[in-house]
């Protein structure tokens, strides 16, 4: 047999596309031709695969070898094609039978000694192939746990090319070791807790509201008042990810190569905190050649914390506006258009002035303070539902607040209950949280009493709030009603929601 084919996957963003790997053996002088829009890493596979085949005890075919990756118009990138190409070459040479290759997707990189090495993006690759009807996969052992997160698929883990040849020949493969069971967390291993932040009851309440409704949050205050502590504790009061959300987040982390070892599934809301020197490409995603997910996608279904927000480039901050509205990032390139999901909660923190000294110690002129905060554009702040100002805390306030600070577990229970109320109310819609539902649907399907709208109407007449701001304040009012276990928001909820939106809640 001089022709054989296998299947692999190429990823564009987190969307996988089946690639048919065809190998033809011809006569003439020795040579390997690889066609089908391969990138540099894939072109290097020719020599790598030949060495892997020889060092695995198999014979490399003589003569001309043509390897075609179809569809030819689709860009191919990465080293995950190695195992599929090697299997097709050996099958075309008659070294291994072809029966098991039919309907099987092979995903792994090969070392020169024939070892199968794990690759990035196996979960979205398997998900996409399963959606296209493929049910059998061969992957490197290091990717097996990740691939098996996809239900109703058969995953075979191999340590190298030798194992693949044995499997194709129907021979016995060594039993896989039992997966290690993570040890239970000891009390000293517990993460941050909301009760750690003392002296800031209004800000703690804002974190609870943000978690209950999925709202964006802005915190303003001098250093040491607890802004970063509160942001880091927001994920501790958020509900665990639902199965579909967990797979979405895990797929992005897999493509980005940030899955924690021993934990193939992301079950808790991610927390991403980029440095203020980050570029627009690192925040939104991109890169030359094969685009990679940015911080907004790494925070998908979780929290993106922008600390020292005025220190970021204005263009970088304004680039957050589109993913905040659409929940995704679309990157257009000459060869393809890549879409990354990016539905996250934005938390921003800022000092009141460049010197960041509290009270009378600040020496910044008023004009400089205005210029500093004006780096946060109005359209971006208009998309932030909650704005709170944190003040320095005295020792007496710290001691007094210790009795009132609730743990993350207690707050998370209230958040879970409020989210359940919102999900039940929105069950006939595509949305599950108050922050997600469009303002037009909110006003039309969930009207509030006219008396409750008086505060917002008066503020709109005075130019203190925009039409988008009214919608966002109404969403916050519904979240306050859910937390208070009320059927609909009243004047008290809308007034407090406006105070939170405008930053006058202190």
CSV table of C-alpha atoms in Angstrom, one decimal:
chain,number,residue,atom,x,y,z
A,1,UNK,CA,0.0,0.0,0.0
A,2,UNK,CA,1.4,3.4,-1.0
A,3,UNK,CA,-1.4,5.6,0.3
A,4,UNK,CA,-2.7,6.0,3.8
A,5,UNK,CA,-4.6,8.7,5.8
A,6,UNK,CA,-5.1,9.6,9.4
A,7,UNK,CA,-6.8,12.6,11.1
A,8,UNK,CA,-5.7,15.4,13.3
A,9,UNK,CA,-7.0,18.8,14.5
A,10,UNK,CA,-5.9,22.3,13.8
A,11,UNK,CA,-7.0,25.1,16.2
A,12,UNK,CA,-8.1,28.6,15.2
A,13,UNK,CA,-8.6,30.2,18.6
A,14,UNK,CA,-10.5,27.6,20.6
A,15,UNK,CA,-12.3,26.2,17.5
A,16,UNK,CA,-10.9,23.0,16.1
A,17,UNK,CA,-11.0,21.9,12.5
A,18,UNK,CA,-10.5,18.3,11.4
A,19,UNK,CA,-7.4,17.9,9.2
A,20,UNK,CA,-7.0,14.8,7.0
A,21,UNK,CA,-3.3,13.7,6.8
A,22,UNK,CA,-2.6,11.9,3.6
A,23,UNK,CA,0.7,10.2,2.8
A,24,UNK,CA,1.8,8.9,-0.6
A,25,UNK,CA,4.9,6.9,-1.1
A,26,UNK,CA,6.5,7.2,-4.5
A,27,UNK,CA,9.7,6.1,-6.2
A,28,UNK,CA,12.8,8.1,-7.1
A,29,UNK,CA,15.2,9.9,-4.9
A,30,UNK,CA,14.6,10.2,-1.2
A,31,UNK,CA,12.7,13.3,-0.1
A,32,UNK,CA,9.8,14.5,2.0
A,33,UNK,CA,7.4,17.1,0.7
A,34,UNK,CA,4.9,18.6,3.1
A,35,UNK,CA,2.0,20.6,1.6
A,36,UNK,CA,-1.2,22.2,3.0
A,37,UNK,CA,-0.2,25.6,4.5
A,38,UNK,CA,2.1,24.4,7.3
A,39,UNK,CA,3.8,26.9,9.6
A,40,UNK,CA,7.5,26.7,10.5
A,41,UNK,CA,7.1,24.3,13.4
A,42,UNK,CA,5.1,22.0,11.2
A,43,UNK,CA,7.7,22.1,8.4
A,44,UNK,CA,10.3,21.0,10.9
A,45,UNK,CA,8.2,17.9,11.7
A,46,UNK,CA,9.7,16.1,8.6
A,47,UNK,CA,13.1,15.5,10.2
A,48,UNK,CA,11.7,15.1,13.7
A,49,UNK,CA,9.3,12.4,12.7
A,50,UNK,CA,11.9,10.5,10.7
A,51,UNK,CA,14.2,10.4,13.7
A,52,UNK,CA,11.3,9.3,15.9
A,53,UNK,CA,10.4,6.4,13.5
A,54,UNK,CA,13.9,5.1,13.3
A,55,UNK,CA,14.6,5.4,17.0
A,56,UNK,CA,11.4,3.6,17.8
A,57,UNK,CA,12.7,0.5,15.9
A,58,UNK,CA,10.6,1.0,12.8
A,59,UNK,CA,11.8,1.4,9.2
A,60,UNK,CA,11.6,4.7,7.4
A,61,UNK,CA,10.3,4.2,3.8
A,62,UNK,CA,12.7,4.9,1.0
A,63,UNK,CA,11.9,7.1,-2.0
A,64,UNK,CA,9.8,10.2,-2.3
A,65,UNK,CA,7.2,10.8,0.4
A,66,UNK,CA,4.4,13.3,-0.1
A,67,UNK,CA,2.4,14.5,3.0
A,68,UNK,CA,-0.7,16.5,2.3
A,69,UNK,CA,-2.7,18.2,5.0
A,70,UNK,CA,-6.3,18.8,3.9
A,71,UNK,CA,-8.2,21.2,3.6
A,72,UNK,CA,-5.2,22.8,1.9
A,73,UNK,CA,-6.6,26.3,2.3
A,74,UNK,CA,-6.7,26.1,6.1
A,75,UNK,CA,-3.6,27.3,8.0
A,76,UNK,CA,-1.9,24.6,10.1
A,77,UNK,CA,0.3,25.5,13.1
A,78,UNK,CA,2.1,23.7,15.9
A,79,UNK,CA,3.6,20.3,16.5
A,80,UNK,CA,0.4,18.4,17.4
A,81,UNK,CA,0.4,16.7,13.9
A,82,UNK,CA,3.5,14.6,14.6
A,83,UNK,CA,1.8,11.5,15.7
A,84,UNK,CA,-0.8,11.6,12.9
A,85,UNK,CA,1.9,12.0,10.2
A,86,UNK,CA,4.0,9.2,11.7
A,87,UNK,CA,1.0,6.9,11.8
A,88,UNK,CA,0.1,7.6,8.2
A,89,UNK,CA,3.7,7.1,7.0
A,90,UNK,CA,4.0,3.7,8.7
A,91,UNK,CA,0.6,2.7,7.4
A,92,UNK,CA,1.4,3.7,3.9
A,93,UNK,CA,4.6,1.6,4.1
A,94,UNK,CA,2.7,-1.4,5.4
A,95,UNK,CA,4.4,-1.5,8.7
A,96,UNK,CA,1.1,-1.2,10.6
A,97,UNK,CA,-2.5,-2.0,9.7
A,98,UNK,CA,-4.8,0.8,8.7
A,99,UNK,CA,-8.1,-0.5,10.2
A,100,UNK,CA,-7.8,1.3,13.5
A,101,UNK,CA,-6.8,4.5,11.9
A,102,UNK,CA,-10.2,4.9,10.3
A,103,UNK,CA,-12.2,7.4,12.4
A,104,UNK,CA,-9.4,7.9,14.8
A,105,UNK,CA,-7.8,11.3,15.6
A,106,UNK,CA,-4.2,11.3,16.6
A,107,UNK,CA,-2.8,14.3,18.6
A,108,UNK,CA,0.7,14.5,20.0
A,109,UNK,CA,4.2,15.8,19.4
A,110,UNK,CA,7.1,13.4,19.0
A,111,UNK,CA,10.6,13.6,20.4
A,112,UNK,CA,13.6,12.5,18.4
A,113,UNK,CA,13.6,9.3,20.5
A,114,UNK,CA,9.9,8.6,19.7
A,115,UNK,CA,8.4,9.8,22.9
A,116,UNK,CA,5.0,11.3,22.8
A,117,UNK,CA,4.9,14.8,24.3
A,118,UNK,CA,1.8,16.6,25.4
A,119,UNK,CA,0.6,19.7,23.4
A,120,UNK,CA,-1.5,22.7,24.1
A,121,UNK,CA,-5.2,22.9,23.3
A,122,UNK,CA,-6.1,19.2,23.5
A,123,UNK,CA,-9.5,19.8,25.2
A,124,UNK,CA,-10.9,22.2,22.6
A,125,UNK,CA,-9.4,19.9,19.9
A,126,UNK,CA,-11.2,16.8,21.2
A,127,UNK,CA,-14.5,18.8,21.8
A,128,UNK,CA,-14.5,20.1,18.2
A,129,UNK,CA,-13.7,16.6,16.8
A,130,UNK,CA,-16.4,15.0,18.9
A,131,UNK,CA,-18.9,17.6,17.6
A,132,UNK,CA,-17.9,16.5,14.0
A,133,UNK,CA,-18.6,12.9,14.8
A,134,UNK,CA,-15.2,11.5,15.9
A,135,UNK,CA,-15.2,9.3,18.9
A,136,UNK,CA,-11.8,7.7,19.1
A,137,UNK,CA,-8.6,9.6,20.1
A,138,UNK,CA,-5.0,8.8,20.7
A,139,UNK,CA,-3.1,11.4,22.7
A,140,UNK,CA,0.1,11.7,24.7
A,141,UNK,CA,-0.3,10.4,28.3
A,142,UNK,CA,0.3,13.9,29.6
A,143,UNK,CA,-2.9,15.0,27.8
A,144,UNK,CA,-5.1,12.0,28.6
A,145,UNK,CA,-6.8,13.4,31.7
A,146,UNK,CA,-7.7,16.6,29.8
A,147,UNK,CA,-9.0,14.7,26.8
A,148,UNK,CA,-11.2,12.5,29.0
A,149,UNK,CA,-13.1,15.5,30.2
A,150,UNK,CA,-15.1,15.2,27.0
A,151,UNK,CA,-18.0,12.8,27.5
A,152,UNK,CA,-18.7,9.8,25.3
A,153,UNK,CA,-15.3,9.5,23.7
A,154,UNK,CA,-12.6,6.7,23.7
A,155,UNK,CA,-9.2,8.0,24.6
A,156,UNK,CA,-6.0,5.9,24.3
A,157,UNK,CA,-2.9,7.3,26.0
A,158,UNK,CA,0.5,6.5,24.6
A,159,UNK,CA,4.0,7.1,25.9
A,160,UNK,CA,5.5,7.1,22.4
A,161,UNK,CA,5.4,6.0,18.8
A,162,UNK,CA,6.1,2.4,19.9
A,163,UNK,CA,2.8,2.4,21.9
A,164,UNK,CA,0.9,3.7,18.9
A,165,UNK,CA,2.3,0.9,16.7
A,166,UNK,CA,1.4,-1.7,19.3
A,167,UNK,CA,-2.1,-0.3,19.5
A,168,UNK,CA,-2.5,-0.3,15.7
A,169,UNK,CA,-1.4,-3.9,15.6
A,170,UNK,CA,-3.9,-4.9,18.3
A,171,UNK,CA,-1.1,-5.7,20.8
A,172,UNK,CA,-1.3,-5.2,24.6
A,173,UNK,CA,-0.6,-1.8,26.0
A,174,UNK,CA,0.7,-1.4,29.5
A,175,UNK,CA,-2.0,-0.5,32.1
A,176,UNK,CA,-2.2,3.1,32.9
A,177,UNK,CA,-1.3,4.1,36.5
A,178,UNK,CA,-4.1,5.1,38.8
A,179,UNK,CA,-4.7,8.8,38.7
A,180,UNK,CA,-3.5,10.5,41.8
A,181,UNK,CA,-6.2,11.8,44.2
A,182,UNK,CA,-5.5,15.4,45.3
A,183,UNK,CA,-5.1,15.6,49.1
A,184,UNK,CA,-7.8,17.4,51.0
A,185,UNK,CA,-7.0,21.0,51.9
A,186,UNK,CA,-5.8,21.6,55.4
A,187,UNK,CA,-7.0,24.7,57.2
A,188,UNK,CA,-3.6,26.3,56.7
A,189,UNK,CA,-4.0,25.8,52.9
A,190,UNK,CA,-7.2,27.8,52.7
A,191,UNK,CA,-7.1,30.7,50.3
A,192,UNK,CA,-8.0,34.4,51.0
A,193,UNK,CA,-11.2,35.2,52.8
A,194,UNK,CA,-13.5,38.2,52.6
A,195,UNK,CA,-13.4,38.6,56.4
A,196,UNK,CA,-9.7,39.5,56.1
A,197,UNK,CA,-10.6,42.9,54.9
A,198,UNK,CA,-11.6,45.0,57.9
A,199,UNK,CA,-12.8,48.6,58.1
A,200,UNK,CA,-14.4,48.6,54.7
A,201,UNK,CA,-18.1,47.5,55.1
A,202,UNK,CA,-19.4,49.4,52.1
A,203,UNK,CA,-16.7,48.0,49.8
A,204,UNK,CA,-17.3,44.5,51.1
A,205,UNK,CA,-21.0,45.0,50.4
A,206,UNK,CA,-20.1,46.1,46.9
A,207,UNK,CA,-18.1,42.9,46.3
A,208,UNK,CA,-21.2,40.9,47.4
A,209,UNK,CA,-23.4,42.8,45.1
A,210,UNK,CA,-21.0,42.4,42.2
A,211,UNK,CA,-20.8,38.7,42.8
A,212,UNK,CA,-24.6,38.3,43.1
A,213,UNK,CA,-25.4,40.1,39.8
A,214,UNK,CA,-22.2,39.7,37.8
A,215,UNK,CA,-21.6,43.4,37.8
A,216,UNK,CA,-18.4,45.3,37.1
A,217,UNK,CA,-16.7,47.1,40.0
A,218,UNK,CA,-14.5,50.2,40.4
A,219,UNK,CA,-12.6,51.0,43.6
A,220,UNK,CA,-10.9,54.3,44.3
A,221,UNK,CA,-8.8,54.9,47.3
A,222,UNK,CA,-5.2,55.5,48.6
A,223,UNK,CA,-2.8,52.5,49.0
A,224,UNK,CA,-3.3,50.2,51.9
A,225,UNK,CA,-7.1,50.6,52.1
A,226,UNK,CA,-7.8,47.1,50.8
A,227,UNK,CA,-8.6,47.5,47.0
A,228,UNK,CA,-6.4,44.6,45.9
A,229,UNK,CA,-7.5,42.4,48.8
A,230,UNK,CA,-11.1,42.9,47.9
A,231,UNK,CA,-10.5,42.1,44.3
A,232,UNK,CA,-8.7,38.9,45.1
A,233,UNK,CA,-11.5,37.8,47.3
A,234,UNK,CA,-14.3,38.4,44.8
A,235,UNK,CA,-13.8,34.9,43.2
A,236,UNK,CA,-14.1,33.3,46.7
A,237,UNK,CA,-17.8,34.4,46.9
A,238,UNK,CA,-18.7,33.6,43.3
A,239,UNK,CA,-20.5,30.3,42.6
A,240,UNK,CA,-18.4,27.4,41.2
A,241,UNK,CA,-18.5,27.1,37.4
A,242,UNK,CA,-21.3,25.0,35.9
A,243,UNK,CA,-20.1,22.1,33.8
A,244,UNK,CA,-20.4,23.9,30.4
A,245,UNK,CA,-18.7,27.0,31.9
A,246,UNK,CA,-15.9,24.9,33.3
A,247,UNK,CA,-15.2,23.3,29.9
A,248,UNK,CA,-15.2,26.8,28.3
A,249,UNK,CA,-12.7,28.1,30.8
A,250,UNK,CA,-10.6,25.0,30.6
A,251,UNK,CA,-10.4,25.1,26.8
A,252,UNK,CA,-9.0,28.6,26.9
A,253,UNK,CA,-6.5,27.8,29.6
A,254,UNK,CA,-5.5,24.7,27.6
A,255,UNK,CA,-4.8,26.8,24.5
A,256,UNK,CA,-2.9,29.4,26.6
A,257,UNK,CA,-0.9,26.7,28.3
A,258,UNK,CA,-1.8,27.8,31.9
A,259,UNK,CA,-3.7,24.7,33.1
A,260,UNK,CA,-2.3,23.9,36.6
A,261,UNK,CA,-0.6,20.6,36.8
A,262,UNK,CA,-2.8,17.8,38.2
A,263,UNK,CA,-5.9,19.8,37.7
A,264,UNK,CA,-7.2,19.3,34.1
A,265,UNK,CA,-10.6,21.0,34.8
A,266,UNK,CA,-11.0,24.6,35.9
A,267,UNK,CA,-14.0,24.5,38.3
A,268,UNK,CA,-13.6,27.8,40.1
A,269,UNK,CA,-13.9,31.3,38.5
A,270,UNK,CA,-10.5,32.3,37.1
A,271,UNK,CA,-8.8,35.4,38.4
A,272,UNK,CA,-6.5,37.4,36.0
A,273,UNK,CA,-4.5,40.4,37.1
A,274,UNK,CA,-2.3,41.8,34.2
A,275,UNK,CA,0.5,44.2,35.0
A,276,UNK,CA,0.0,47.9,34.1
A,277,UNK,CA,2.7,47.7,31.4
A,278,UNK,CA,0.7,45.1,29.4
A,279,UNK,CA,0.1,45.9,25.8
A,280,UNK,CA,-3.2,45.9,24.0
A,281,UNK,CA,-2.3,42.5,22.3
A,282,UNK,CA,-1.6,40.9,25.6
A,283,UNK,CA,-4.9,42.1,27.0
A,284,UNK,CA,-7.2,41.4,24.1
A,285,UNK,CA,-5.2,38.6,22.4
A,286,UNK,CA,-3.3,38.3,19.2
A,287,UNK,CA,0.3,37.9,18.1
A,288,UNK,CA,2.0,37.3,14.8
A,289,UNK,CA,1.1,34.2,12.9
A,290,UNK,CA,-1.1,32.1,15.3
A,291,UNK,CA,-3.2,34.4,17.6
A,292,UNK,CA,-3.2,33.5,21.2
A,293,UNK,CA,-5.8,34.4,23.9
A,294,UNK,CA,-5.3,37.5,25.9
A,295,UNK,CA,-6.0,38.3,29.5
A,296,UNK,CA,-9.7,39.1,28.9
A,297,UNK,CA,-10.1,35.5,27.6
A,298,UNK,CA,-8.0,34.0,30.3
A,299,UNK,CA,-10.5,35.6,32.7
A,300,UNK,CA,-13.5,34.1,30.9
A,301,UNK,CA,-16.2,33.2,33.4
A,302,UNK,CA,-14.1,34.8,36.1
A,303,UNK,CA,-12.6,38.1,37.2
A,304,UNK,CA,-10.3,40.5,35.4
A,305,UNK,CA,-8.6,42.8,37.9
A,306,UNK,CA,-7.0,46.0,36.5
A,307,UNK,CA,-5.0,47.4,39.3
A,308,UNK,CA,-3.5,50.9,39.1
A,309,UNK,CA,-5.9,51.4,36.2
A,310,UNK,CA,-4.8,55.0,35.3
A,311,UNK,CA,-1.3,53.6,34.7
A,312,UNK,CA,-2.5,51.5,31.8
A,313,UNK,CA,-2.4,53.0,28.4
A,314,UNK,CA,-5.7,54.7,27.5
A,315,UNK,CA,-6.0,52.7,24.3
A,316,UNK,CA,-5.5,49.5,26.3
A,317,UNK,CA,-8.3,50.3,28.7
A,318,UNK,CA,-10.6,51.4,25.9
A,319,UNK,CA,-10.0,48.1,24.1
A,320,UNK,CA,-11.9,46.5,27.0
A,321,UNK,CA,-15.2,48.1,26.0
A,322,UNK,CA,-16.0,45.7,23.1
A,323,UNK,CA,-15.5,42.5,25.0
A,324,UNK,CA,-17.4,43.9,28.0
A,325,UNK,CA,-20.4,44.4,25.7
A,326,UNK,CA,-20.1,41.4,23.4
A,327,UNK,CA,-18.5,38.8,25.7
A,328,UNK,CA,-16.0,37.8,23.0
A,329,UNK,CA,-13.0,39.0,21.1
A,330,UNK,CA,-12.8,38.8,17.3
A,331,UNK,CA,-9.3,39.0,15.8
A,332,UNK,CA,-9.1,39.5,12.1
A,333,UNK,CA,-6.0,38.3,10.3
A,334,UNK,CA,-5.0,38.0,6.7
A,335,UNK,CA,-5.3,34.2,6.8
A,336,UNK,CA,-8.3,33.7,9.1
A,337,UNK,CA,-10.6,35.4,11.7
A,338,UNK,CA,-10.2,34.0,15.2
A,339,UNK,CA,-12.8,34.4,18.0
A,340,UNK,CA,-12.0,34.0,21.7
A,341,UNK,CA,-14.7,34.0,24.3
A,342,UNK,CA,-14.3,36.8,26.9
A,343,UNK,CA,-17.2,37.0,29.3
A,344,UNK,CA,-15.7,38.3,32.5
A,345,UNK,CA,-16.3,40.6,35.5
A,346,UNK,CA,-14.1,43.7,35.3
A,347,UNK,CA,-12.7,45.0,38.6
A,348,UNK,CA,-10.7,48.2,38.4
A,349,UNK,CA,-8.7,49.9,41.2
A,350,UNK,CA,-7.1,53.3,41.2
A,351,UNK,CA,-5.4,55.8,43.5
A,352,UNK,CA,-7.0,59.2,43.8
A,353,UNK,CA,-3.9,61.0,42.5
A,354,UNK,CA,-0.4,60.2,41.1
A,355,UNK,CA,1.4,60.5,44.5
A,356,UNK,CA,-1.2,58.3,46.2
A,357,UNK,CA,-0.5,60.0,49.6
A,358,UNK,CA,-3.5,60.0,51.9
A,359,UNK,CA,-5.3,63.2,53.1
A,360,UNK,CA,-3.3,66.3,53.7
A,361,UNK,CA,-0.1,64.6,52.7
A,362,UNK,CA,-1.0,64.8,49.1
A,363,UNK,CA,0.8,67.5,47.2
A,364,UNK,CA,-0.8,67.0,43.7
A,365,UNK,CA,-2.4,70.1,42.1
A,366,UNK,CA,-6.1,69.7,41.3
A,367,UNK,CA,-5.4,69.8,37.6
A,368,UNK,CA,-2.9,67.0,37.9
A,369,UNK,CA,-5.4,64.9,39.8
A,370,UNK,CA,-8.1,65.5,37.1
A,371,UNK,CA,-5.6,64.5,34.4
A,372,UNK,CA,-4.7,61.4,36.2
A,373,UNK,CA,-8.2,60.1,36.6
A,374,UNK,CA,-9.3,61.3,33.2
A,375,UNK,CA,-7.2,58.5,31.7
A,376,UNK,CA,-10.3,56.4,32.6
A,377,UNK,CA,-12.6,57.3,29.8
A,378,UNK,CA,-16.2,58.1,30.3
A,379,UNK,CA,-17.5,55.3,28.0
A,380,UNK,CA,-15.5,52.8,30.0
A,381,UNK,CA,-16.7,54.0,33.4
A,382,UNK,CA,-20.2,54.1,32.0
A,383,UNK,CA,-19.9,50.3,31.7
A,384,UNK,CA,-19.0,49.9,35.3
A,385,UNK,CA,-22.1,49.2,37.5
A,386,UNK,CA,-20.5,49.8,40.9
A,387,UNK,CA,-18.1,52.5,42.0
A,388,UNK,CA,-17.0,52.8,45.6
A,389,UNK,CA,-14.4,55.0,47.4
A,390,UNK,CA,-12.3,53.5,50.1
A,391,UNK,CA,-11.0,55.7,52.9
A,392,UNK,CA,-8.0,55.1,55.3
A,393,UNK,CA,-9.1,53.1,58.3
A,394,UNK,CA,-8.2,53.9,61.9
A,395,UNK,CA,-7.2,51.3,64.5
A,396,UNK,CA,-10.5,51.7,66.3
A,397,UNK,CA,-12.5,51.1,63.1
A,398,UNK,CA,-10.4,47.9,62.5
A,399,UNK,CA,-11.2,46.6,65.9
A,400,UNK,CA,-14.9,47.5,65.7
A,401,UNK,CA,-15.4,46.0,62.3
A,402,UNK,CA,-13.9,42.6,63.3
A,403,UNK,CA,-17.3,41.6,64.8
A,404,UNK,CA,-19.2,42.4,61.6
A,405,UNK,CA,-16.9,41.1,58.9
A,406,UNK,CA,-18.4,37.9,57.4
A,407,UNK,CA,-16.5,35.1,55.9
A,408,UNK,CA,-16.5,34.3,52.2
A,409,UNK,CA,-18.5,31.1,52.9
A,410,UNK,CA,-21.4,33.1,54.5
A,411,UNK,CA,-21.4,35.7,51.8
A,412,UNK,CA,-21.2,33.1,49.1
A,413,UNK,CA,-24.3,31.4,50.4
A,414,UNK,CA,-26.3,34.7,50.0
A,415,UNK,CA,-24.8,35.2,46.6
A,416,UNK,CA,-25.8,31.7,45.6
A,417,UNK,CA,-29.4,32.3,46.8
A,418,UNK,CA,-29.6,35.6,44.9
A,419,UNK,CA,-28.3,34.1,41.7
A,420,UNK,CA,-30.8,31.3,42.0
A,421,UNK,CA,-33.6,33.9,42.2
A,422,UNK,CA,-32.3,35.8,39.2
A,423,UNK,CA,-31.8,32.5,37.2
A,424,UNK,CA,-35.4,31.5,37.9
A,425,UNK,CA,-36.7,34.9,36.9
A,426,UNK,CA,-34.6,34.8,33.7
A,427,UNK,CA,-35.3,31.2,32.9
A,428,UNK,CA,-37.2,32.0,29.7
A,429,UNK,CA,-34.3,34.1,28.4
A,430,UNK,CA,-30.7,33.2,27.3
A,431,UNK,CA,-29.3,35.0,30.3
A,432,UNK,CA,-28.7,33.9,33.9
A,433,UNK,CA,-27.5,37.1,35.7
A,434,UNK,CA,-28.9,40.6,36.1
A,435,UNK,CA,-25.7,42.2,34.6
A,436,UNK,CA,-26.1,40.1,31.4
A,437,UNK,CA,-29.6,40.9,30.3
A,438,UNK,CA,-29.9,43.8,27.8
A,439,UNK,CA,-31.6,47.0,29.1
A,440,UNK,CA,-34.4,46.9,26.6
A,441,UNK,CA,-35.5,43.4,27.6
A,442,UNK,CA,-35.1,44.3,31.3
A,443,UNK,CA,-37.4,47.3,31.0
A,444,UNK,CA,-39.9,45.5,28.8
A,445,UNK,CA,-40.2,42.2,30.6
A,446,UNK,CA,-39.4,43.2,34.2
A,447,UNK,CA,-40.9,46.7,34.7
A,448,UNK,CA,-40.6,48.3,38.2
A,449,UNK,CA,-43.0,50.6,39.9
A,450,UNK,CA,-43.0,54.3,38.7
A,451,UNK,CA,-42.2,55.5,42.2
A,452,UNK,CA,-39.0,53.4,42.1
A,453,UNK,CA,-37.9,55.2,39.0
A,454,UNK,CA,-38.2,58.7,40.4
A,455,UNK,CA,-34.6,58.9,41.5
A,456,UNK,CA,-33.2,57.7,38.2
A,457,UNK,CA,-35.5,60.0,36.2
A,458,UNK,CA,-34.5,63.0,38.3
A,459,UNK,CA,-30.8,62.2,37.8
A,460,UNK,CA,-31.3,61.8,34.1
A,461,UNK,CA,-33.0,65.2,33.8
A,462,UNK,CA,-30.0,66.8,35.6
A,463,UNK,CA,-27.6,65.0,33.3
A,464,UNK,CA,-26.1,63.0,36.1
A,465,UNK,CA,-26.7,59.6,34.4
A,466,UNK,CA,-26.9,58.4,30.8
A,467,UNK,CA,-29.5,56.1,29.3
A,468,UNK,CA,-27.0,53.2,29.5
A,469,UNK,CA,-26.3,54.2,33.1
A,470,UNK,CA,-30.0,54.0,33.9
A,471,UNK,CA,-30.1,50.4,32.5
A,472,UNK,CA,-27.1,49.5,34.6
A,473,UNK,CA,-28.5,51.0,37.7
A,474,UNK,CA,-31.7,49.1,37.2
A,475,UNK,CA,-29.7,45.9,36.9
A,476,UNK,CA,-28.0,46.6,40.2
A,477,UNK,CA,-31.4,47.4,41.8
A,478,UNK,CA,-32.7,44.0,40.7
A,479,UNK,CA,-29.6,42.4,42.3
A,480,UNK,CA,-30.3,44.3,45.5
A,481,UNK,CA,-33.8,43.0,45.5
A,482,UNK,CA,-32.6,39.4,44.9
A,483,UNK,CA,-30.2,39.7,47.9
A,484,UNK,CA,-33.1,41.1,50.0
A,485,UNK,CA,-35.4,38.3,48.8
A,486,UNK,CA,-37.9,40.8,47.4
A,487,UNK,CA,-40.1,40.3,44.3
A,488,UNK,CA,-39.0,43.5,42.6
A,489,UNK,CA,-36.9,46.6,43.4
A,490,UNK,CA,-38.4,49.6,45.2
A,491,UNK,CA,-37.3,53.2,45.6
A,492,UNK,CA,-34.8,52.2,48.2
A,493,UNK,CA,-33.1,49.7,45.9
A,494,UNK,CA,-33.0,52.1,42.9
A,495,UNK,CA,-31.7,55.0,45.0
A,496,UNK,CA,-28.9,52.8,46.4
A,497,UNK,CA,-28.2,51.4,42.9
A,498,UNK,CA,-27.8,55.0,41.6
A,499,UNK,CA,-25.5,55.9,44.5
A,500,UNK,CA,-23.3,52.8,43.7
A,501,UNK,CA,-23.3,53.6,40.0
A,502,UNK,CA,-22.4,57.3,40.5
A,503,UNK,CA,-19.8,56.5,43.3
A,504,UNK,CA,-21.7,58.3,46.0
A,505,UNK,CA,-22.5,55.3,48.2
A,506,UNK,CA,-20.0,56.2,50.9
